[in-house]
Amino acid sequence: MASTMTLLESLRALADPTRLRIMRLLASMELAVGELAQVLGQSQPRVSRHVKILCDAGLAERRREGGWVFLRAAIAEESARRGAPSALGTALARALAAAEAEDADFSVQVREDRQHLDAIRATREASAAEYFARHAADWDQLRSLHIADGPVEAALVALLDEAGAARPLGQLLDVGTGTGRMAELLAPRAAHVTGLDKSPEMLRLARTRLQGLPAGQVDLVQGDFLALPFADGAFDTVLFHQVLHYALAPEAVLAEAARVTAPGGRIAVVDFAAHDREELRLAHAHARLGFSDAQMAKLLGDAGFVPLAEQALAGRELIVKLWTARRREPGAALPSAPAFSKS
């Protein structure tokens, strides 16, 4: 964080209507600075100046990813990494929430901001859906552009076998199943596989691929990874295979995954290591340019998982990463510095 939070610095930073609006938008999600500029109807340089003030005061933190800068609230997190949020940060967060609840004009403005943000994201999601529909038939080939499928699949199976030595795959959820390749690969190791995808075109291809499996071994479900249509704790294993980089809010996606993962169950994420290939946002609808180990450990830890192992596989141009984690048991504390062990 840029500085240690003090009351005077915090109040000075919050003494501006735009920065108050920014803090309410950040209260529940990480946002790109460009998204904030669109929502606020201000130029990106002007919004960046507001962001700098908030970060210098310790109220927010920024993270660069390729040509984008992402911002997250930090007012209740100054000491959270070591166990307990700061009293000042918690008080400021509550004050902002109370202001939205009790100040009618401020409440209306924040509600309009959130609606505008929803519209911006809906447009991007529609564009991504169009991309998936357009490329459904050649999806497997697109996914192997940066590394051959074989080594990734072998490494994934080995990591899952290692992480599940005392617990088999059981009920497996394949989020973003696409053409069903991961469901096909892991079905012999699982009691049952549920493949979920938002694209009807992808699911039609998956049904064709999986039609030779025993009846009842695999179910295919249309749904959104932000609102999984399953009960709490329904799965023993959850898989995201080259899916999470399409998420505008990966923290929300992983929180939803944690909800449907049984205590002690596992999650496996296969994705790209952090990179700067900005063209993938436009050419292939990527919302995130990969993830670092530290970023993934924090995302999983915040969602309720304990990081287990990571493995890196060098591709033609990008590095593919595999991460595994275990769902915390009820009442178990998160390690003060969650990190992956090398596999």
GROMACS .gro file of C-alpha atoms in nm:
model
  343
    1MET     CA    1   0.000   0.000   0.000
    2ALA     CA    2   0.126   0.346  -0.081
    3SER     CA    3   0.105   0.483   0.272
    4THR     CA    4  -0.010   0.403   0.623
    5MET     CA    5  -0.367   0.517   0.667
    6THR     CA    6  -0.428   0.817   0.895
    7LEU     CA    7  -0.758   0.980   0.976
    8LEU     CA    8  -0.659   1.322   0.842
    9GLU     CA    9  -0.529   1.184   0.511
   10SER     CA   10  -0.836   0.965   0.471
   11LEU     CA   11  -1.081   1.248   0.532
   12ARG     CA   12  -0.896   1.476   0.292
   13ALA     CA   13  -0.902   1.209   0.023
   14LEU     CA   14  -1.275   1.151   0.072
   15ALA     CA   15  -1.362   1.522   0.057
   16ASP     CA   16  -1.466   1.501  -0.306
   17PRO     CA   17  -1.795   1.369  -0.456
   18THR     CA   18  -1.620   1.178  -0.735
   19ARG     CA   19  -1.389   0.997  -0.496
   20LEU     CA   20  -1.683   0.905  -0.274
   21ARG     CA   21  -1.856   0.755  -0.577
   22ILE     CA   22  -1.540   0.562  -0.666
   23MET     CA   23  -1.515   0.417  -0.316
   24ARG     CA   24  -1.876   0.295  -0.325
   25LEU     CA   25  -1.820   0.131  -0.662
   26LEU     CA   26  -1.510  -0.041  -0.526
   27ALA     CA   27  -1.689  -0.161  -0.213
   28SER     CA   28  -1.793  -0.486  -0.377
   29MET     CA   29  -1.565  -0.536  -0.677
   30GLU     CA   30  -1.230  -0.464  -0.838
   31LEU     CA   31  -1.263  -0.228  -1.135
   32ALA     CA   32  -1.047  -0.115  -1.423
   33VAL     CA   33  -0.969   0.257  -1.422
   34GLY     CA   34  -1.112   0.273  -1.774
   35GLU     CA   35  -1.441   0.133  -1.645
   36LEU     CA   36  -1.450   0.398  -1.376
   37ALA     CA   37  -1.391   0.668  -1.636
   38GLN     CA   38  -1.686   0.541  -1.842
   39VAL     CA   39  -1.917   0.516  -1.542
   40LEU     CA   40  -1.824   0.860  -1.409
   41GLY     CA   41  -1.832   1.026  -1.750
   42GLN     CA   42  -1.486   1.175  -1.695
   43SER     CA   43  -1.159   1.152  -1.883
   44GLN     CA   44  -0.923   0.873  -1.787
   45PRO     CA   45  -0.643   1.117  -1.684
   46ARG     CA   46  -0.884   1.295  -1.451
   47VAL     CA   47  -1.002   0.968  -1.297
   48SER     CA   48  -0.639   0.858  -1.262
   49ARG     CA   49  -0.570   1.171  -1.054
   50HIS     CA   50  -0.858   1.079  -0.822
   51VAL     CA   51  -0.725   0.724  -0.803
   52LYS     CA   52  -0.377   0.849  -0.707
   53ILE     CA   53  -0.522   1.051  -0.419
   54LEU     CA   54  -0.717   0.752  -0.290
   55CYS     CA   55  -0.416   0.523  -0.317
   56ASP     CA   56  -0.179   0.772  -0.155
   57ALA     CA   57  -0.418   0.793   0.139
   58GLY     CA   58  -0.427   0.414   0.173
   59LEU     CA   59  -0.795   0.392   0.078
   60ALA     CA   60  -0.743   0.195  -0.241
   61GLU     CA   61  -0.474  -0.006  -0.418
   62ARG     CA   62  -0.399  -0.037  -0.786
   63ARG     CA   63  -0.256  -0.318  -0.995
   64ARG     CA   64  -0.126  -0.288  -1.351
   65GLU     CA   65  -0.214  -0.560  -1.600
   66GLY     CA   66  -0.083  -0.501  -1.951
   67GLY     CA   67  -0.222  -0.167  -2.064
   68TRP     CA   68  -0.496  -0.166  -1.798
   69VAL     CA   69  -0.485  -0.059  -1.433
   70PHE     CA   70  -0.721  -0.226  -1.187
   71LEU     CA   71  -0.830  -0.069  -0.861
   72ARG     CA   72  -0.961  -0.227  -0.542
   73ALA     CA   73  -1.078  -0.088  -0.209
   74ALA     CA   74  -0.830  -0.116   0.075
   75ILE     CA   75  -0.994   0.072   0.362
   76ALA     CA   76  -1.090  -0.244   0.551
   77GLU     CA   77  -0.781  -0.440   0.446
   78GLU     CA   78  -0.485  -0.251   0.589
   79SER     CA   79  -0.426  -0.520   0.852
   80ALA     CA   80  -0.641  -0.797   0.699
   81ARG     CA   81  -0.339  -0.971   0.549
   82ARG     CA   82  -0.224  -1.039   0.903
   83GLY     CA   83  -0.556  -1.137   1.048
   84ALA     CA   84  -0.777  -0.839   1.145
   85PRO     CA   85  -0.890  -0.531   0.952
   86SER     CA   86  -0.783  -0.197   1.095
   87ALA     CA   87  -1.037  -0.022   1.317
   88LEU     CA   88  -1.004   0.298   1.113
   89GLY     CA   89  -1.053   0.116   0.782
   90THR     CA   90  -1.359  -0.067   0.915
   91ALA     CA   91  -1.507   0.257   1.052
   92LEU     CA   92  -1.459   0.438   0.721
   93ALA     CA   93  -1.615   0.150   0.528
   94ARG     CA   94  -1.918   0.156   0.757
   95ALA     CA   95  -1.946   0.534   0.730
   96LEU     CA   96  -1.953   0.518   0.351
   97ALA     CA   97  -2.216   0.242   0.356
   98ALA     CA   98  -2.425   0.446   0.601
   99ALA     CA   99  -2.393   0.756   0.382
  100GLU     CA  100  -2.530   0.564   0.087
  101ALA     CA  101  -2.817   0.429   0.297
  102GLU     CA  102  -2.916   0.761   0.456
  103ASP     CA  103  -2.819   1.036   0.207
  104ALA     CA  104  -3.091   1.023  -0.059
  105ASP     CA  105  -2.901   1.220  -0.325
  106PHE     CA  106  -2.582   1.018  -0.274
  107SER     CA  107  -2.781   0.693  -0.282
  108VAL     CA  108  -2.941   0.785  -0.614
  109GLN     CA  109  -2.603   0.876  -0.766
  110VAL     CA  110  -2.438   0.553  -0.652
  111ARG     CA  111  -2.732   0.345  -0.774
  112GLU     CA  112  -2.710   0.514  -1.116
  113ASP     CA  113  -2.334   0.452  -1.122
  114ARG     CA  114  -2.387   0.081  -1.057
  115GLN     CA  115  -2.654   0.060  -1.326
  116HIS     CA  116  -2.421   0.231  -1.573
  117LEU     CA  117  -2.144  -0.014  -1.479
  118ASP     CA  118  -2.382  -0.307  -1.527
  119ALA     CA  119  -2.470  -0.178  -1.874
  120ILE     CA  120  -2.103  -0.142  -1.969
  121ARG     CA  121  -2.026  -0.494  -1.851
  122ALA     CA  122  -2.336  -0.638  -2.017
  123THR     CA  123  -2.217  -0.498  -2.348
  124ARG     CA  124  -1.875  -0.659  -2.301
  125GLU     CA  125  -2.031  -0.991  -2.198
  126ALA     CA  126  -2.254  -0.986  -2.507
  127SER     CA  127  -1.946  -0.928  -2.721
  128ALA     CA  128  -1.770  -1.221  -2.552
  129ALA     CA  129  -2.077  -1.444  -2.601
  130GLU     CA  130  -2.077  -1.355  -2.971
  131TYR     CA  131  -1.709  -1.449  -2.988
  132PHE     CA  132  -1.773  -1.791  -2.825
  133ALA     CA  133  -2.064  -1.861  -3.059
  134ARG     CA  134  -1.856  -1.764  -3.361
  135HIS     CA  135  -1.561  -1.984  -3.260
  136ALA     CA  136  -1.741  -2.279  -3.101
  137ALA     CA  137  -1.656  -2.521  -3.379
  138ASP     CA  138  -1.279  -2.453  -3.364
  139TRP     CA  139  -1.257  -2.395  -2.989
  140ASP     CA  140  -1.021  -2.681  -2.905
  141GLN     CA  141  -0.775  -2.560  -3.170
  142LEU     CA  142  -0.790  -2.203  -3.036
  143ARG     CA  143  -0.724  -2.322  -2.681
  144SER     CA  144  -0.407  -2.502  -2.790
  145LEU     CA  145  -0.257  -2.205  -2.978
  146HIS     CA  146  -0.010  -2.131  -2.700
  147ILE     CA  147   0.074  -2.484  -2.579
  148ALA     CA  148  -0.014  -2.836  -2.682
  149ASP     CA  149  -0.304  -2.994  -2.495
  150GLY     CA  150  -0.120  -3.314  -2.401
  151PRO     CA  151   0.131  -3.178  -2.146
  152VAL     CA  152  -0.133  -2.958  -1.981
  153GLU     CA  153  -0.380  -3.243  -1.948
  154ALA     CA  154  -0.114  -3.478  -1.808
  155ALA     CA  155  -0.002  -3.218  -1.554
  156LEU     CA  156  -0.361  -3.147  -1.450
  157VAL     CA  157  -0.437  -3.515  -1.393
  158ALA     CA  158  -0.116  -3.555  -1.191
  159LEU     CA  159  -0.192  -3.249  -0.973
  160LEU     CA  160  -0.549  -3.364  -0.910
  161ASP     CA  161  -0.430  -3.714  -0.822
  162GLU     CA  162  -0.173  -3.566  -0.583
  163ALA     CA  163  -0.418  -3.327  -0.421
  164GLY     CA  164  -0.681  -3.599  -0.396
  165ALA     CA  165  -0.466  -3.879  -0.259
  166ALA     CA  166  -0.698  -3.904   0.041
  167ARG     CA  167  -1.011  -3.798  -0.148
  168PRO     CA  168  -1.113  -3.889  -0.506
  169LEU     CA  169  -1.257  -3.638  -0.751
  170GLY     CA  170  -1.609  -3.739  -0.650
  171GLN     CA  171  -1.870  -3.497  -0.780
  172LEU     CA  172  -1.680  -3.284  -1.034
  173LEU     CA  173  -1.793  -2.947  -1.173
  174ASP     CA  174  -1.622  -2.836  -1.495
  175VAL     CA  175  -1.690  -2.463  -1.519
  176GLY     CA  176  -1.681  -2.335  -1.876
  177THR     CA  177  -1.675  -2.687  -2.015
  178GLY     CA  178  -1.664  -2.564  -2.375
  179THR     CA  179  -1.657  -2.862  -2.609
  180GLY     CA  180  -1.641  -3.104  -2.315
  181ARG     CA  181  -1.277  -3.209  -2.344
  182MET     CA  182  -1.203  -3.182  -1.970
  183ALA     CA  183  -1.525  -3.365  -1.884
  184GLU     CA  184  -1.422  -3.643  -2.122
  185LEU     CA  185  -1.071  -3.658  -1.976
  186LEU     CA  186  -1.175  -3.666  -1.610
  187ALA     CA  187  -1.498  -3.866  -1.626
  188PRO     CA  188  -1.320  -4.201  -1.560
  189ARG     CA  189  -1.174  -4.055  -1.236
  190ALA     CA  190  -1.494  -3.894  -1.105
  191ALA     CA  191  -1.813  -4.032  -0.958
  192HIS     CA  192  -2.004  -3.785  -1.177
  193VAL     CA  193  -1.919  -3.485  -1.393
  194THR     CA  194  -2.129  -3.174  -1.440
  195GLY     CA  195  -2.020  -2.954  -1.730
  196LEU     CA  196  -2.142  -2.595  -1.719
  197ASP     CA  197  -2.123  -2.341  -1.999
  198LYS     CA  198  -2.306  -2.022  -2.087
  199SER     CA  199  -2.292  -2.087  -2.463
  200PRO     CA  200  -2.558  -2.315  -2.616
  201GLU     CA  201  -2.330  -2.367  -2.917
  202MET     CA  202  -2.052  -2.499  -2.693
  203LEU     CA  203  -2.291  -2.730  -2.510
  204ARG     CA  204  -2.416  -2.877  -2.838
  205LEU     CA  205  -2.059  -2.965  -2.931
  206ALA     CA  206  -1.995  -3.106  -2.583
  207ARG     CA  207  -2.298  -3.333  -2.611
  208THR     CA  208  -2.165  -3.471  -2.937
  209ARG     CA  209  -1.822  -3.535  -2.785
  210LEU     CA  210  -1.959  -3.700  -2.470
  211GLN     CA  211  -2.237  -3.908  -2.617
  212GLY     CA  212  -2.029  -4.225  -2.597
  213LEU     CA  213  -1.987  -4.209  -2.219
  214PRO     CA  214  -2.205  -4.428  -1.994
  215ALA     CA  215  -2.553  -4.289  -1.939
  216GLY     CA  216  -2.578  -4.067  -1.632
  217GLN     CA  217  -2.201  -4.016  -1.595
  218VAL     CA  218  -2.203  -3.657  -1.727
  219ASP     CA  219  -2.463  -3.382  -1.710
  220LEU     CA  220  -2.439  -3.066  -1.919
  221VAL     CA  221  -2.595  -2.748  -1.781
  222GLN     CA  222  -2.631  -2.402  -1.930
  223GLY     CA  223  -2.544  -2.135  -1.673
  224ASP     CA  224  -2.329  -1.844  -1.568
  225PHE     CA  225  -2.016  -1.882  -1.355
  226LEU     CA  226  -2.128  -1.580  -1.151
  227ALA     CA  227  -2.454  -1.751  -1.049
  228LEU     CA  228  -2.397  -2.126  -1.044
  229PRO     CA  229  -2.733  -2.311  -1.044
  230PHE     CA  230  -2.626  -2.558  -0.776
  231ALA     CA  231  -2.670  -2.605  -0.403
  232ASP     CA  232  -2.406  -2.506  -0.147
  233GLY     CA  233  -2.134  -2.770  -0.110
  234ALA     CA  234  -2.263  -2.977  -0.401
  235PHE     CA  235  -1.921  -3.065  -0.549
  236ASP     CA  236  -1.603  -3.232  -0.429
  237THR     CA  237  -1.390  -3.089  -0.712
  238VAL     CA  238  -1.430  -2.771  -0.919
  239LEU     CA  239  -1.227  -2.707  -1.234
  240PHE     CA  240  -1.162  -2.387  -1.430
  241HIS     CA  241  -0.969  -2.482  -1.744
  242GLN     CA  242  -0.866  -2.171  -1.940
  243VAL     CA  243  -1.182  -1.994  -1.824
  244LEU     CA  244  -1.094  -1.747  -1.548
  245HIS     CA  245  -0.924  -1.497  -1.780
  246TYR     CA  246  -1.267  -1.431  -1.933
  247ALA     CA  247  -1.401  -1.312  -1.595
  248LEU     CA  248  -1.439  -0.939  -1.545
  249ALA     CA  249  -1.457  -1.008  -1.169
  250PRO     CA  250  -1.255  -1.325  -1.097
  251GLU     CA  251  -1.292  -1.272  -0.722
  252ALA     CA  252  -1.671  -1.300  -0.755
  253VAL     CA  253  -1.640  -1.608  -0.978
  254LEU     CA  254  -1.414  -1.784  -0.726
  255ALA     CA  255  -1.640  -1.688  -0.435
  256GLU     CA  256  -1.930  -1.853  -0.618
  257ALA     CA  257  -1.711  -2.160  -0.685
  258ALA     CA  258  -1.629  -2.178  -0.314
  259ARG     CA  259  -1.999  -2.172  -0.230
  260VAL     CA  260  -2.066  -2.491  -0.427
  261THR     CA  261  -1.747  -2.669  -0.312
  262ALA     CA  262  -1.784  -2.901  -0.013
  263PRO     CA  263  -1.556  -2.835   0.288
  264GLY     CA  264  -1.230  -3.014   0.219
  265GLY     CA  265  -1.307  -3.026  -0.153
  266ARG     CA  266  -1.065  -2.904  -0.418
  267ILE     CA  267  -1.043  -2.646  -0.690
  268ALA     CA  268  -0.807  -2.656  -0.987
  269VAL     CA  269  -0.741  -2.354  -1.207
  270VAL     CA  270  -0.559  -2.379  -1.539
  271ASP     CA  271  -0.482  -2.044  -1.697
  272PHE     CA  272  -0.205  -1.822  -1.826
  273ALA     CA  273   0.066  -1.673  -1.610
  274ALA     CA  274   0.054  -1.292  -1.601
  275HIS     CA  275   0.158  -1.151  -1.939
  276ASP     CA  276   0.134  -0.833  -2.147
  277ARG     CA  277  -0.025  -0.960  -2.468
  278GLU     CA  278  -0.277  -0.679  -2.484
  279GLU     CA  279  -0.413  -0.789  -2.824
  280LEU     CA  280  -0.576  -1.092  -2.661
  281ARG     CA  281  -0.838  -0.862  -2.510
  282LEU     CA  282  -0.965  -0.767  -2.856
  283ALA     CA  283  -0.877  -1.073  -3.062
  284HIS     CA  284  -0.993  -1.339  -2.815
  285ALA     CA  285  -1.218  -1.159  -2.565
  286HIS     CA  286  -0.978  -1.199  -2.270
  287ALA     CA  287  -1.081  -0.981  -1.975
  288ARG     CA  288  -0.764  -1.056  -1.773
  289LEU     CA  289  -0.407  -1.100  -1.897
  290GLY     CA  290  -0.328  -1.405  -1.688
  291PHE     CA  291  -0.251  -1.424  -1.316
  292SER     CA  292   0.059  -1.422  -1.097
  293ASP     CA  293   0.102  -1.684  -0.824
  294ALA     CA  294   0.059  -1.419  -0.555
  295GLN     CA  295  -0.255  -1.284  -0.717
  296MET     CA  296  -0.407  -1.632  -0.755
  297ALA     CA  297  -0.318  -1.724  -0.396
  298LYS     CA  298  -0.495  -1.411  -0.272
  299LEU     CA  299  -0.799  -1.463  -0.494
  300LEU     CA  300  -0.838  -1.822  -0.378
  301GLY     CA  301  -0.762  -1.737  -0.015
  302ASP     CA  302  -1.019  -1.458  -0.008
  303ALA     CA  303  -1.276  -1.696  -0.160
  304GLY     CA  304  -1.225  -1.953   0.115
  305PHE     CA  305  -0.961  -2.189  -0.026
  306VAL     CA  306  -0.618  -2.286   0.107
  307PRO     CA  307  -0.357  -2.287  -0.174
  308LEU     CA  308  -0.192  -2.623  -0.233
  309ALA     CA  309   0.034  -2.653  -0.538
  310GLU     CA  310   0.129  -2.473  -0.858
  311GLN     CA  311   0.303  -2.580  -1.174
  312ALA     CA  312   0.424  -2.385  -1.477
  313LEU     CA  313   0.439  -2.514  -1.834
  314ALA     CA  314   0.618  -2.310  -2.099
  315GLY     CA  315   0.421  -2.276  -2.420
  316ARG     CA  316   0.506  -2.129  -2.758
  317GLU     CA  317   0.467  -1.770  -2.639
  318LEU     CA  318   0.290  -1.777  -2.303
  319ILE     CA  319   0.333  -1.974  -1.983
  320VAL     CA  320   0.042  -2.192  -1.875
  321LYS     CA  321  -0.006  -2.224  -1.499
  322LEU     CA  322  -0.188  -2.487  -1.296
  323TRP     CA  323  -0.298  -2.408  -0.941
  324THR     CA  324  -0.479  -2.629  -0.688
  325ALA     CA  325  -0.636  -2.537  -0.354
  326ARG     CA  326  -0.855  -2.695  -0.089
  327ARG     CA  327  -1.180  -2.556   0.052
  328ARG     CA  328  -1.133  -2.451   0.413
  329GLU     CA  329  -1.321  -2.645   0.676
  330PRO     CA  330  -1.579  -2.443   0.875
  331GLY     CA  331  -1.407  -2.236   1.142
  332ALA     CA  332  -1.057  -2.288   0.999
  333ALA     CA  333  -0.843  -1.975   0.978
  334LEU     CA  334  -0.676  -1.858   0.658
  335PRO     CA  335  -0.295  -1.870   0.673
  336SER     CA  336  -0.149  -1.522   0.727
  337ALA     CA  337   0.043  -1.542   0.399
  338PRO     CA  338  -0.129  -1.795   0.169
  339ALA     CA  339   0.106  -1.935  -0.094
  340PHE     CA  340   0.141  -2.234  -0.325
  341SER     CA  341   0.397  -2.511  -0.289
  342LYS     CA  342   0.597  -2.602  -0.597
  343SER     CA  343   0.496  -2.920  -0.777
   0.00000   0.00000   0.00000
